[in-house]
Every structure is written in structure tokens, then in C-alpha cells.
mmCIF file of C-alpha atoms in Angstrom:
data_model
loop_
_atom_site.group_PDB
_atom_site.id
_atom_site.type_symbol
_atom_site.label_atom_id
_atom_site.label_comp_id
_atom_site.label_asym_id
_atom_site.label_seq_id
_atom_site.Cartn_x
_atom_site.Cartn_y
_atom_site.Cartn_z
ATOM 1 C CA UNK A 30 -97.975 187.572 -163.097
ATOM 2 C CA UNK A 31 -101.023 189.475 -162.147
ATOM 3 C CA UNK A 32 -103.846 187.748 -163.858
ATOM 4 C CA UNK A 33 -104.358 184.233 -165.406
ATOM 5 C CA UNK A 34 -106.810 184.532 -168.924
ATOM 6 C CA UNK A 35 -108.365 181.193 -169.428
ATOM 7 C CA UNK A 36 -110.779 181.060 -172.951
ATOM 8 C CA UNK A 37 -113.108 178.089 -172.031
ATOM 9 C CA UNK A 38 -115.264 175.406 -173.342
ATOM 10 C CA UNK A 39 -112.581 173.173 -174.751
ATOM 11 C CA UNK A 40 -112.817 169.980 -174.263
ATOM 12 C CA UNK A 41 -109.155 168.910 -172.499
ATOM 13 C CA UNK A 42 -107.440 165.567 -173.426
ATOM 14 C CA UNK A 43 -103.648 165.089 -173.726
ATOM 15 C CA UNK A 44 -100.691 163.014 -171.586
ATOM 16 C CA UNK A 45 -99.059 164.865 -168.504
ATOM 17 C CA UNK A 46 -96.449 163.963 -166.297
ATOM 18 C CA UNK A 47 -96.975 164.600 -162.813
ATOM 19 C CA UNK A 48 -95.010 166.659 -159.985
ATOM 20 C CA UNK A 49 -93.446 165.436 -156.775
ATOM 21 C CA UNK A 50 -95.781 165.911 -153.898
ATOM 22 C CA UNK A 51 -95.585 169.335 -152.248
ATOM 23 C CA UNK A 52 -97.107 168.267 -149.356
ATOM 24 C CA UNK A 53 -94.017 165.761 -148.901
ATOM 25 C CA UNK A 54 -91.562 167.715 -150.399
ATOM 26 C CA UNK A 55 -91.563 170.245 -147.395
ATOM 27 C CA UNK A 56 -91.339 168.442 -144.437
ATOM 28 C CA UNK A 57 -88.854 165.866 -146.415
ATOM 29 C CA UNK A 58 -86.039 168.479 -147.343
ATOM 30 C CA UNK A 59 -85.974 169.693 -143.373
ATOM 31 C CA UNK A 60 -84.570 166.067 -142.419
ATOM 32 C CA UNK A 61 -81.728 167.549 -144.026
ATOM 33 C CA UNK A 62 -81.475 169.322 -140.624
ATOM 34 C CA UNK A 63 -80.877 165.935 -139.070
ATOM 35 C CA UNK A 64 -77.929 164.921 -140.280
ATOM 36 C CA UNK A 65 -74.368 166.745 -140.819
ATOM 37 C CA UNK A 66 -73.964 164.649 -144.135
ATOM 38 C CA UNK A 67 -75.599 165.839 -147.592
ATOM 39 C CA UNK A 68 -78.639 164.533 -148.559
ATOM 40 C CA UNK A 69 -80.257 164.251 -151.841
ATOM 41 C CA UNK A 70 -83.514 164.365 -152.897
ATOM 42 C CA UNK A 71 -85.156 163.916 -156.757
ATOM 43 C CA UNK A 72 -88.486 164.316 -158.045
ATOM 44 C CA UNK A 73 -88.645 167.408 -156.065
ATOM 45 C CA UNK A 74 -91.346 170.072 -157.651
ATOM 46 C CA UNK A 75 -90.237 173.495 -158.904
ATOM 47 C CA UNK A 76 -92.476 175.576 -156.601
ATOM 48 C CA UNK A 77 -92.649 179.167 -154.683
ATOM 49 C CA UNK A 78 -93.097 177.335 -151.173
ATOM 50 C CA UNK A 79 -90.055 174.592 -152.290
ATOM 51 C CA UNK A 80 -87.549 177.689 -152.930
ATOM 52 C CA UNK A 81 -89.017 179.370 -150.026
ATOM 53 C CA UNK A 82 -87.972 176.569 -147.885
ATOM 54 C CA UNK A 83 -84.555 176.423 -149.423
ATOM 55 C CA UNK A 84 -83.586 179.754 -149.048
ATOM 56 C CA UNK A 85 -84.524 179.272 -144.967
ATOM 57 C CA UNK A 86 -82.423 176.301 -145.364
ATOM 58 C CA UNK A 87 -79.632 178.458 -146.433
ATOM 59 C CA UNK A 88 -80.269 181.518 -143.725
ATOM 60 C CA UNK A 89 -79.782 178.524 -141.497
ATOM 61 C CA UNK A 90 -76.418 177.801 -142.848
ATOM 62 C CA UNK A 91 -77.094 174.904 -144.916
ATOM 63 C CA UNK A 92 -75.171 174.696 -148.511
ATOM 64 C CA UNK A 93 -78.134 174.106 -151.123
ATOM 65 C CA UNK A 94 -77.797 172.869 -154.641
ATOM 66 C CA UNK A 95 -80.285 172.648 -156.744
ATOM 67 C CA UNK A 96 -80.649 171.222 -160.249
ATOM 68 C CA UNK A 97 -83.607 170.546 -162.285
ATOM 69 C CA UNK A 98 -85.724 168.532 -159.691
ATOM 70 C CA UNK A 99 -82.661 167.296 -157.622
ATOM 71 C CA UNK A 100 -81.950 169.180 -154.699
ATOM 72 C CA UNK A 101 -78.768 168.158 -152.502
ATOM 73 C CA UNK A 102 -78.543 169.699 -148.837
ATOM 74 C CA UNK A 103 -75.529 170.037 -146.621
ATOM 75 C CA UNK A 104 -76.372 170.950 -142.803
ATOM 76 C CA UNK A 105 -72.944 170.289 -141.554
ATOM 77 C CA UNK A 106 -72.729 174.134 -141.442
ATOM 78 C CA UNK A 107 -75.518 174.526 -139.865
ATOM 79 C CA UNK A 108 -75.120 177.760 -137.427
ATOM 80 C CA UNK A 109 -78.137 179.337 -136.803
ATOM 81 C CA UNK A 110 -81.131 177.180 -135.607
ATOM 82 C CA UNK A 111 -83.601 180.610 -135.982
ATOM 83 C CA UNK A 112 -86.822 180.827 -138.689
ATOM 84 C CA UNK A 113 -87.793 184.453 -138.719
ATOM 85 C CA UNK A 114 -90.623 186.186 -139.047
ATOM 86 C CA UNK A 115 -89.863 187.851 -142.716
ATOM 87 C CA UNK A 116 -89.389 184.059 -144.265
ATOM 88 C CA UNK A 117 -92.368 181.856 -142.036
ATOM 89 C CA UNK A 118 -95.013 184.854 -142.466
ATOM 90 C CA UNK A 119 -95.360 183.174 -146.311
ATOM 91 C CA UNK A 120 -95.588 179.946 -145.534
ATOM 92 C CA UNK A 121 -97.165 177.771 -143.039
ATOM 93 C CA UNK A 122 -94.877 174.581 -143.723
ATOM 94 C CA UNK A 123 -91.834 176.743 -142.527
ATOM 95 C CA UNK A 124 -93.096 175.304 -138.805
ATOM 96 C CA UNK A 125 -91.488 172.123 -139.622
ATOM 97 C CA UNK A 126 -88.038 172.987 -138.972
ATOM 98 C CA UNK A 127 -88.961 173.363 -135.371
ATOM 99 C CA UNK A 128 -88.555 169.257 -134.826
ATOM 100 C CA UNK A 129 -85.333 169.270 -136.533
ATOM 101 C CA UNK A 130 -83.902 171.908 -135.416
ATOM 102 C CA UNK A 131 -84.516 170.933 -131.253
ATOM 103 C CA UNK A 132 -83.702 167.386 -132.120
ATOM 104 C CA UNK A 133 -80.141 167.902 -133.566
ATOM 105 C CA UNK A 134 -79.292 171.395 -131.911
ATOM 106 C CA UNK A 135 -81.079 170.938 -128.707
ATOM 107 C CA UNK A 136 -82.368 174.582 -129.499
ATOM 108 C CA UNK A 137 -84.761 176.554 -131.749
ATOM 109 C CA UNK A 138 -86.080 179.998 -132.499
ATOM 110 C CA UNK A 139 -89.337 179.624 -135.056
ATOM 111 C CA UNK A 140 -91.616 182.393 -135.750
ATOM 112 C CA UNK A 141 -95.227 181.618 -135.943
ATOM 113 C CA UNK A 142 -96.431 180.927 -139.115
ATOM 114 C CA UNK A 143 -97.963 182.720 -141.802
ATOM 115 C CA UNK A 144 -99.003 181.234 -145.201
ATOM 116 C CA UNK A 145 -102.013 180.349 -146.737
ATOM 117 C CA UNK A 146 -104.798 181.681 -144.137
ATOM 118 C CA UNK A 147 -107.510 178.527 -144.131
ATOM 119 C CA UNK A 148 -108.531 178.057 -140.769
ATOM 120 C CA UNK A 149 -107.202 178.105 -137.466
ATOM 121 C CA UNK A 150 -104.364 175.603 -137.205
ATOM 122 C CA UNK A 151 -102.545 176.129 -134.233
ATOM 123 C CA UNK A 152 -99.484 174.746 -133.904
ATOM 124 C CA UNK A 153 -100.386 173.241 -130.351
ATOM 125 C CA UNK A 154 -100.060 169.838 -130.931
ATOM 126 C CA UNK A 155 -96.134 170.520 -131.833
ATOM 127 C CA UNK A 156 -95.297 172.338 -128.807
ATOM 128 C CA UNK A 157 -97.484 169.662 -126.355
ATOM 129 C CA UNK A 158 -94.945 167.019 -127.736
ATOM 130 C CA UNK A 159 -91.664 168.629 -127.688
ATOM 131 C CA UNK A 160 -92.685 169.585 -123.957
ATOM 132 C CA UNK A 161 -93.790 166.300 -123.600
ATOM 133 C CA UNK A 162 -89.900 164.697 -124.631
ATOM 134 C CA UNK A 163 -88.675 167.082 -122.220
ATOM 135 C CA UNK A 164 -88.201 170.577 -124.211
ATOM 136 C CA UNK A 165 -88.416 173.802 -122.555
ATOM 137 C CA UNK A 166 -90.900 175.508 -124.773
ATOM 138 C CA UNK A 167 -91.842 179.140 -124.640
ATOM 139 C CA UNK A 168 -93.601 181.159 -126.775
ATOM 140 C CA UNK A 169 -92.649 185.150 -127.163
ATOM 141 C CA UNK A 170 -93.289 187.844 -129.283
ATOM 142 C CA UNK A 171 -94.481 185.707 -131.980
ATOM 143 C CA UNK A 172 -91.671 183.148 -131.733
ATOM 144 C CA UNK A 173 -91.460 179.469 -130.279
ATOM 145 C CA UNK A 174 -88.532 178.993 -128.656
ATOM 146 C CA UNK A 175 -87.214 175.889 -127.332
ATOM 147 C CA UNK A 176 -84.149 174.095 -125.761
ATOM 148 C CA UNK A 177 -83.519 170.982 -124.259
ATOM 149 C CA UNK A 178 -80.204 169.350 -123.849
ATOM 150 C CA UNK A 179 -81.625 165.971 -125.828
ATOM 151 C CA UNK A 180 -85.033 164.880 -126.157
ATOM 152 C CA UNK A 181 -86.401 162.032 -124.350
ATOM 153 C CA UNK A 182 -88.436 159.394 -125.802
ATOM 154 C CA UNK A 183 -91.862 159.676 -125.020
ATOM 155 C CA UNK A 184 -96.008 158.668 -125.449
ATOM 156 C CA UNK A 185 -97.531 161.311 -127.457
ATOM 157 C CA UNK A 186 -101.199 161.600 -127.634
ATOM 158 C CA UNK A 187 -102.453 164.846 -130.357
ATOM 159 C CA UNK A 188 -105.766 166.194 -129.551
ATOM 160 C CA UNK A 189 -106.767 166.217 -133.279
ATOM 161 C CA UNK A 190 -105.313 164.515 -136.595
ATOM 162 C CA UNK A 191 -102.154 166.594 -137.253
ATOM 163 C CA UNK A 192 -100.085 166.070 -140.415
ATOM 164 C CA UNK A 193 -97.513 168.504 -139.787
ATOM 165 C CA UNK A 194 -98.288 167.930 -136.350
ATOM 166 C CA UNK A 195 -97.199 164.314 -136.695
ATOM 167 C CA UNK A 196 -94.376 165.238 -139.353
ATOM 168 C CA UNK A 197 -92.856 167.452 -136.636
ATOM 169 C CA UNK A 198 -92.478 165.442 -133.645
ATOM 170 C CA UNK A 199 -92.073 162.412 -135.975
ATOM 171 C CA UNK A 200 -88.475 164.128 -137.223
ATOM 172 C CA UNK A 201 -87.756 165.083 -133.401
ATOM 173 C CA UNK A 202 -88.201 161.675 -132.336
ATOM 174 C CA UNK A 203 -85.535 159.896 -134.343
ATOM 175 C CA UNK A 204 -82.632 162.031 -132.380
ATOM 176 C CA UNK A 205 -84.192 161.514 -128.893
ATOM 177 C CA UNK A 206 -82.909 159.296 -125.965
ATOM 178 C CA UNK A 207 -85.639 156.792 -126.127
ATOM 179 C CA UNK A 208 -88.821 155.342 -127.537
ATOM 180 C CA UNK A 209 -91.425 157.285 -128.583
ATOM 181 C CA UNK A 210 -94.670 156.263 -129.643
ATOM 182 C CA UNK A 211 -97.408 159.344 -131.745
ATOM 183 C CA UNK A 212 -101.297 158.119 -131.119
ATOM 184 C CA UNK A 213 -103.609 159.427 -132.886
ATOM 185 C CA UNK A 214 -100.972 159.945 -135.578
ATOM 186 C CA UNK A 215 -101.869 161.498 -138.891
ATOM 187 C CA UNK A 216 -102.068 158.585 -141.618
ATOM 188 C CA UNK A 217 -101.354 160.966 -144.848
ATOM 189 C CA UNK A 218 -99.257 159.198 -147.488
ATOM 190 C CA UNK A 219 -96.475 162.812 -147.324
ATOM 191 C CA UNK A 220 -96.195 161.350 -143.549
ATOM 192 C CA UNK A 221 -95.103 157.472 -144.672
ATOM 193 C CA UNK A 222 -92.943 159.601 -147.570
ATOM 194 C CA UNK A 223 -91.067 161.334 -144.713
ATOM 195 C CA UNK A 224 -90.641 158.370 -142.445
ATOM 196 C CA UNK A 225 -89.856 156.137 -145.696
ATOM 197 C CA UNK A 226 -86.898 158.877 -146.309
ATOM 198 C CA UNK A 227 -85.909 159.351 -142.160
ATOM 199 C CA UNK A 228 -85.623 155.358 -142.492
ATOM 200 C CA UNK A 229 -82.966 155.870 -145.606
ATOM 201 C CA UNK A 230 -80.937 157.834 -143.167
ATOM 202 C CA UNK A 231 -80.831 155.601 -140.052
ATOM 203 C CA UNK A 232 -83.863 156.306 -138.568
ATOM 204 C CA UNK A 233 -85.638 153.560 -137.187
ATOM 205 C CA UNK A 234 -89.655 153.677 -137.156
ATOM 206 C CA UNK A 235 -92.355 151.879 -137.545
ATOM 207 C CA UNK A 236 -96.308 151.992 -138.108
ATOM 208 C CA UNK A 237 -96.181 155.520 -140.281
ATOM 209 C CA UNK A 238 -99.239 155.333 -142.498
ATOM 210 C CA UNK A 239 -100.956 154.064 -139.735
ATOM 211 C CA UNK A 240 -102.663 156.187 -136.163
ATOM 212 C CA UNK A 241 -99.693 154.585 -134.245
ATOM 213 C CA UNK A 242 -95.973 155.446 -135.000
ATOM 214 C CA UNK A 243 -93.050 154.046 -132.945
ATOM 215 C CA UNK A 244 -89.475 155.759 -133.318
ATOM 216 C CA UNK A 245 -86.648 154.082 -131.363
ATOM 217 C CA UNK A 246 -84.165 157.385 -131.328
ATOM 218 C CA UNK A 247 -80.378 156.586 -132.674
ATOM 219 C CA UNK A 248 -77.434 159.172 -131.996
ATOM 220 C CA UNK A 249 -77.262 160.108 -135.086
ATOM 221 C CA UNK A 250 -78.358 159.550 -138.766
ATOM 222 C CA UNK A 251 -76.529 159.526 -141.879
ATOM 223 C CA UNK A 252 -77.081 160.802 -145.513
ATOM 224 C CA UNK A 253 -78.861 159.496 -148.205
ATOM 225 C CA UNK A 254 -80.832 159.535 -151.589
ATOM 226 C CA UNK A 255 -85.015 159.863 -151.484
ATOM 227 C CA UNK A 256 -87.172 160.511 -154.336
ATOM 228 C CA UNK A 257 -90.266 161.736 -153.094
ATOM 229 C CA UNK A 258 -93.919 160.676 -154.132
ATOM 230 C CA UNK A 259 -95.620 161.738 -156.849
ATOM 231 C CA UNK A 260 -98.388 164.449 -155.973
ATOM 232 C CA UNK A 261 -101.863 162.894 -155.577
ATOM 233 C CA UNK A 262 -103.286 166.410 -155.297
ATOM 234 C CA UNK A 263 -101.939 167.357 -158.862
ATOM 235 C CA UNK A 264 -102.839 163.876 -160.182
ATOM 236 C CA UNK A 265 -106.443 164.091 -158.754
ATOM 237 C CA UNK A 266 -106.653 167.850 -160.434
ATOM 238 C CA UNK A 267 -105.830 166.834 -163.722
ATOM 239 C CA UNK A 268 -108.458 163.993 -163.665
ATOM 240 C CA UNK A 269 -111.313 166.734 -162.029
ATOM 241 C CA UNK A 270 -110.177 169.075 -164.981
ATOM 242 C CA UNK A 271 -110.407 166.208 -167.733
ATOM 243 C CA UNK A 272 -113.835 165.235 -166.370
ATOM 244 C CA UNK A 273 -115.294 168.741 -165.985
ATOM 245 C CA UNK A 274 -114.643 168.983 -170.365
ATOM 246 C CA UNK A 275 -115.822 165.840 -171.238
ATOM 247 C CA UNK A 276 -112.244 165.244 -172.129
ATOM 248 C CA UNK A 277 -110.051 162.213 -171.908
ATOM 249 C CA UNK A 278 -106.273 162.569 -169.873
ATOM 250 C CA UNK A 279 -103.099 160.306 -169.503
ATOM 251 C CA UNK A 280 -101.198 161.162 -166.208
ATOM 252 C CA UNK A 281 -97.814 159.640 -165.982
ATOM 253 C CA UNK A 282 -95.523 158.930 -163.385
ATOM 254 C CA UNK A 283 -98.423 159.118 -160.116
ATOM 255 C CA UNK A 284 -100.450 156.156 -158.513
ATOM 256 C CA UNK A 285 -103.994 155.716 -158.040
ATOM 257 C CA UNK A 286 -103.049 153.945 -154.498
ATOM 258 C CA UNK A 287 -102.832 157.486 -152.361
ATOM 259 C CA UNK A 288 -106.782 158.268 -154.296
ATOM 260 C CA UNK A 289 -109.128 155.786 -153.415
ATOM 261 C CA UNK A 290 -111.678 158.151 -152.055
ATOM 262 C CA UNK A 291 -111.448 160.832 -155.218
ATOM 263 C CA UNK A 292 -111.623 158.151 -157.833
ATOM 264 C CA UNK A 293 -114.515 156.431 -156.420
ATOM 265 C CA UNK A 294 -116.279 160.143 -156.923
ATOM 266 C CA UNK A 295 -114.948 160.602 -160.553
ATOM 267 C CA UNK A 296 -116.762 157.135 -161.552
ATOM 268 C CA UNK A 297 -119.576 157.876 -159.235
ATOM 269 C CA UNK A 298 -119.934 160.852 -161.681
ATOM 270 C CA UNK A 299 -119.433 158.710 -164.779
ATOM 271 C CA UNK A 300 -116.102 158.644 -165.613
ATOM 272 C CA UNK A 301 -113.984 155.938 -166.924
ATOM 273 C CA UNK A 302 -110.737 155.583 -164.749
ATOM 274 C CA UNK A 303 -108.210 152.712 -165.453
ATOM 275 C CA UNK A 304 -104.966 152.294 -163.146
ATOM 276 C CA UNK A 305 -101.849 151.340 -164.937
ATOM 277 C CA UNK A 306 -98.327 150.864 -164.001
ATOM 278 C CA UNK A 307 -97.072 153.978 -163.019
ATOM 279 C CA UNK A 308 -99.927 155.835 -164.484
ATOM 280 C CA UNK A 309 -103.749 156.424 -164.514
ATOM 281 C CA UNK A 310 -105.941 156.762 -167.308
ATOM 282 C CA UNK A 311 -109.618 158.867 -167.271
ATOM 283 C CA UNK A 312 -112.546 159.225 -170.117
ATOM 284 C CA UNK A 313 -115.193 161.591 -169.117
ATOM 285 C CA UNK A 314 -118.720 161.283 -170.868
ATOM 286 C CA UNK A 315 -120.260 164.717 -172.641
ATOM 287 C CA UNK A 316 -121.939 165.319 -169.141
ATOM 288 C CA UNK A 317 -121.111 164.142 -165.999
ATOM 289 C CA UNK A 318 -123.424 162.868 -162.759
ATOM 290 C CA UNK A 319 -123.681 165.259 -159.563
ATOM 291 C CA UNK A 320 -121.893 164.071 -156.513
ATOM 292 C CA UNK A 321 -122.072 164.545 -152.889
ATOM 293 C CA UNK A 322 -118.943 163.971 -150.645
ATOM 294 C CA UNK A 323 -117.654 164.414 -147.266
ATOM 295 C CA UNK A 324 -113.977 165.884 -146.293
ATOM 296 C CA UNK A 325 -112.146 163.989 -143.749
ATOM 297 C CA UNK A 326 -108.975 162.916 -142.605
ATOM 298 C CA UNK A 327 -107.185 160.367 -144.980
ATOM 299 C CA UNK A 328 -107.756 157.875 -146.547
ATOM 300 C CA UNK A 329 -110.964 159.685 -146.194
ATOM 301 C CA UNK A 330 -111.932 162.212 -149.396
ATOM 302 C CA UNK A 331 -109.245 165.134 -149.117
ATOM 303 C CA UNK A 332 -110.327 168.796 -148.185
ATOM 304 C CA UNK A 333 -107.553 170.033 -151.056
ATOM 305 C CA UNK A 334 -109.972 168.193 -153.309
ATOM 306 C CA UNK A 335 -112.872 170.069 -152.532
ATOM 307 C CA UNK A 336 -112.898 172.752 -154.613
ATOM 308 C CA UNK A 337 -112.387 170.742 -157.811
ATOM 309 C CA UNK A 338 -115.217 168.414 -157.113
ATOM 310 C CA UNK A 339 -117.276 171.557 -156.497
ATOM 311 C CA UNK A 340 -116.973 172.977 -160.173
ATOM 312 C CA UNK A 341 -117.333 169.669 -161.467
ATOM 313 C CA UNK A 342 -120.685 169.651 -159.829
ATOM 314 C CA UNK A 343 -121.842 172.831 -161.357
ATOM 315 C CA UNK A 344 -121.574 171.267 -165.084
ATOM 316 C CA UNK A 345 -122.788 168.267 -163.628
ATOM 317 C CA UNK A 346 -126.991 167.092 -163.834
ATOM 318 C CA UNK A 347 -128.158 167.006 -160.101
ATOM 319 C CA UNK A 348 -128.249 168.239 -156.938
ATOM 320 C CA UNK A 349 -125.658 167.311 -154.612
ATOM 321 C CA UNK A 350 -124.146 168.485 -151.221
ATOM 322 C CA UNK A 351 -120.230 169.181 -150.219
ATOM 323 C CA UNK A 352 -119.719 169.006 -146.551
ATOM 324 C CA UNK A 353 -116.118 170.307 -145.216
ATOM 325 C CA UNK A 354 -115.206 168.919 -141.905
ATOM 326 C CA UNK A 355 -111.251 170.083 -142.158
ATOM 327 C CA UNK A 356 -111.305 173.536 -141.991
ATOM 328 C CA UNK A 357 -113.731 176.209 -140.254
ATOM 329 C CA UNK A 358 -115.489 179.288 -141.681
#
């Protein structure tokens, strides 16, 4: 597809059913690398980055099936604990089989990642804690590289909020000899998705959703069935596109519980939002009030949310100001 053609000034109103969470989805199907059993996982979205991911999975040696939005994985093949450069370079989430792949082979080869370009992100914070549970890390030619016979329990401390960050050593941790506690831990709800699934297969953590998350390593985990969270992104970009019309949406399946800080906005604007049971409703009046926000870590207004809230504000009356604190330039 080369070019999208959108014919505007319709007002949009209509039910939708929203996605699994992308942002949980990825680091979610690498605990598959955890565990020589299969494990299945529903509600997964059918995106670009999701078969990306899979077809690593596979190079890796791990049996994939995938129907509708079920995806089963089988790792007990797995064979070759490399990511290279030709499948990361598109995708920055690709990173995240660096945890798994120390914590149950005791070695990795992971190619620096590519993907969307927003920002700096170093990937730091991931190799400071697998050196820090006792991983020889090196980093070569564009690859990390790591081995350790078995990972130690240890007290992480990340330099900045880190959701992969977090994800990453958070999936390590569960195979390692030990207690290990992640300060300054990211408090996303993808990350309390991903311990809520490690937790179906064995794992044993507590405090994820919270800056402080304690993993008590086991030998080994065991397979299991996760449905992953609905996407608050998707949900919150439906209810920006409904408002921006003057239109009136239905989205099913999602929770205003992960949104706090993005609804608040929409009725700051002048928007009608009602929370059901599985669902959120939104009326938008004919024009909508300007309004200022700040991006910052969650449960803080999201930085994926800023670009929404940004066109709303140019049909909106007022002056208002959008300050991003996530990513540079």
C-alpha cells in the first residue's frame, strides 16, 4: 500500500471492537522462550511487528501456529539463541528476546535494534542488569552478546523508567538462582500483562504495576494459556478520532482503567465519556475545548497519545500547549 486517501469532514460514530495490546503482545509471546512446553496466547493483534516477531521466533527454532488471534508457541526446539541484524533492524521490540534467551540458554546473540527511529533509547539499562545477575555481556559489531552459566538473583536499580527495560530483565529474572528485586521499575499496564502471564507459567513475582518488582527465580516454568489486554492506545485513538468529528463511538472489549490521564483530557475538552462493563462510551459536542497536557511516564498522560491530542487541538477553540518529556528532538 503506498498511500492512504482519506475524504474528510464526516462526522464519525459507529461500535468497534478493540485489538489486543501491541505493546504487550511483544514482550508476552517471547516468554515462550522460557519454557520447553507450548504456550498459548489469544486476543493477540494481527500486526506487521506481531508476525515479525513470530517469524524470529521460528529462525530461533520455535514451532509457531497461528490462527485468527490465537497464537500457540513451542520452544522445546529451540536451537539457535541468535536475533540478526536483517530481522531486529525493523523492529525495536525484537530486543526483548535478549532476557529470555540468557535466562533459559545461558547464552545470546541480539543485534541492536532498528525500528521505529523516535529518540535515542539505548538499550543500557538491559545490559547493566544482565551484568548485574552475573552475565558476561559484550557488545560487537552491532551485536550484544551474552553468556552466563545461570543468572543470579540480584538488586537492580535503572537509571531512567524503562518499559522494555523492565520487561527484559523482568523475563530473565524468573530463571535465575535467586531473588531479584527491579527499582525504579517501569509501571506500564503491558509490564503487569507480562508478569500476569510469567505468573500463569510458574513464575513467581510480585509488585509489577508498581516502581518495585520482586521475582523469586524457579528452575523452570511450565506452559500455559494468556489472553493479553486489550490495547489502550487503540481504545484512546478511537475516542481522539470520535471527538475530533463531533461524532459519537462505542468501543468494545477495552477498559477505561489503563486511561485515566487521556480521558480526563477528552472531558476537559468537552466530551461525554461513560465507562461500562467491558466497554467505553464517548459523545463529542459540534466543537471541542483546547487542551494542554504533559507526557510522562504512566499512569501519567502517554507520549503515544500525543499526536492525537495534537489534531484534536487544531479543531479545537483555544490556545493550548503540548509538552513531550519522553522522547528528544
Amino acid at each position: 500500500m503506498d498511500k492512504l486517501l482519506i475524504e474528510g469532514g464526516a462526522r464519525l460514530s459507529g461500535e468497534i471492537a478493540v485489538s489486543g495490546a501491541k505493546n504487550a503482545a511483544l514482550p508476552i509471546l517471547c516468554t515462550a522462550l522460557l519454557t520447553a512446553e507450548p504456550v498459548t496466547y489469544t486476543n493477540v493483534p494481527q500486526l506487521k511487528d506481531i508476525g515479525t516477531l513470530l517469524a524470529l521466533l521460528a529462525q530461533m527454532g520455535v514451532k509457531v501456529e497461528r490462527a485468527g488471534d490465537t497464537v500457540t508457541l513451542d520452544a522445546s526446539g529451540l536451537d539457535n539463541p541468535v536475533a540478526p541484524y536483517d530481522m531486529v533492524k525493523t523492529m525495536r521490540a525484537s530486543i526483548l528476546v535478549l532476557g529470555p534467551l540468557v535466562a533459559r540458554c545461558g547464552e545470546a546473540r541480539v543485534s541492536l535494534p532498528g525500528g521505529c527511529a523516535i529518540g535515542a533509547r539505548p538499550v543500557d539499562q538491559h545490559i547493566k542488569g544482565l551484568q548485574a545477575m552475573g552475565a558476561e555481556v559484550r557488545v560487537e559489531h552491532g551485536y550484544v552478546h551474552a553468556t552466563v552459566p545461570r543468572l543470579k538473583g540480584a538488586r537492580l536499580f535503572t537509571d531512567m523508567v524503562t518499559v522494555t527495560g523492565t520487561e527484559n530483565l523482568m523475563m530473565a529474572a524468573v530463571l535465575a538462582d535467586g531473588v531479584t528485586v527491579i527499582e525504579n521499575a517501569a509501571r506500564e499496564p503491558e509490564v503487569l500483562d507480562l508478569a500476569n502471564c510469567l505468573v500463569a507459567m510458574g513464575a513467581q513475582i510480585s509488585g509489577a504495576g508498581s516502581d518495585v518488582i520482586r521475582i523469586r527465580g524457579v528452575e523452570r516454568l511450565h506452559g500455559a494459556t494468556h489472553r493479553i489486554m486489550p490495547d489502550r492506545i487503540e481504545t484512546g485513538t478511537y475516542l481522539c478520532a470520535a471527538a475530533a468529528t463531533g461524532g459519537s463511538v462505542r468501543l468494545t472489549g477495552t477498559s477505561s482503567c489503563y486511561l485515566d490521564a487521556v480521558i480526563d483530557k477528552l472531558m476537559d475538552a468537552g466530551c461525554e465519556v461513560v465507562s461500562e462493563r467491558d466497554a467505553i462510551r464517548l459523545s463529542a459536542p459540534s466543537r471541542l475545548n483546547a487542551v494542554s497536557l504533559r507526557t510522562a511516564p504512566y499512569p501519567a498522560f502517554p507520549t503515544d497519545m500525543q499526536a492525537q491530542f495534537m489534531a484534536i487541538n487544531c479543531v479545537a477553540n483555544g490556545v493550548a500547549m503540548i509538552r513531550e518529556t519522553i522522547f528528544e528532538n
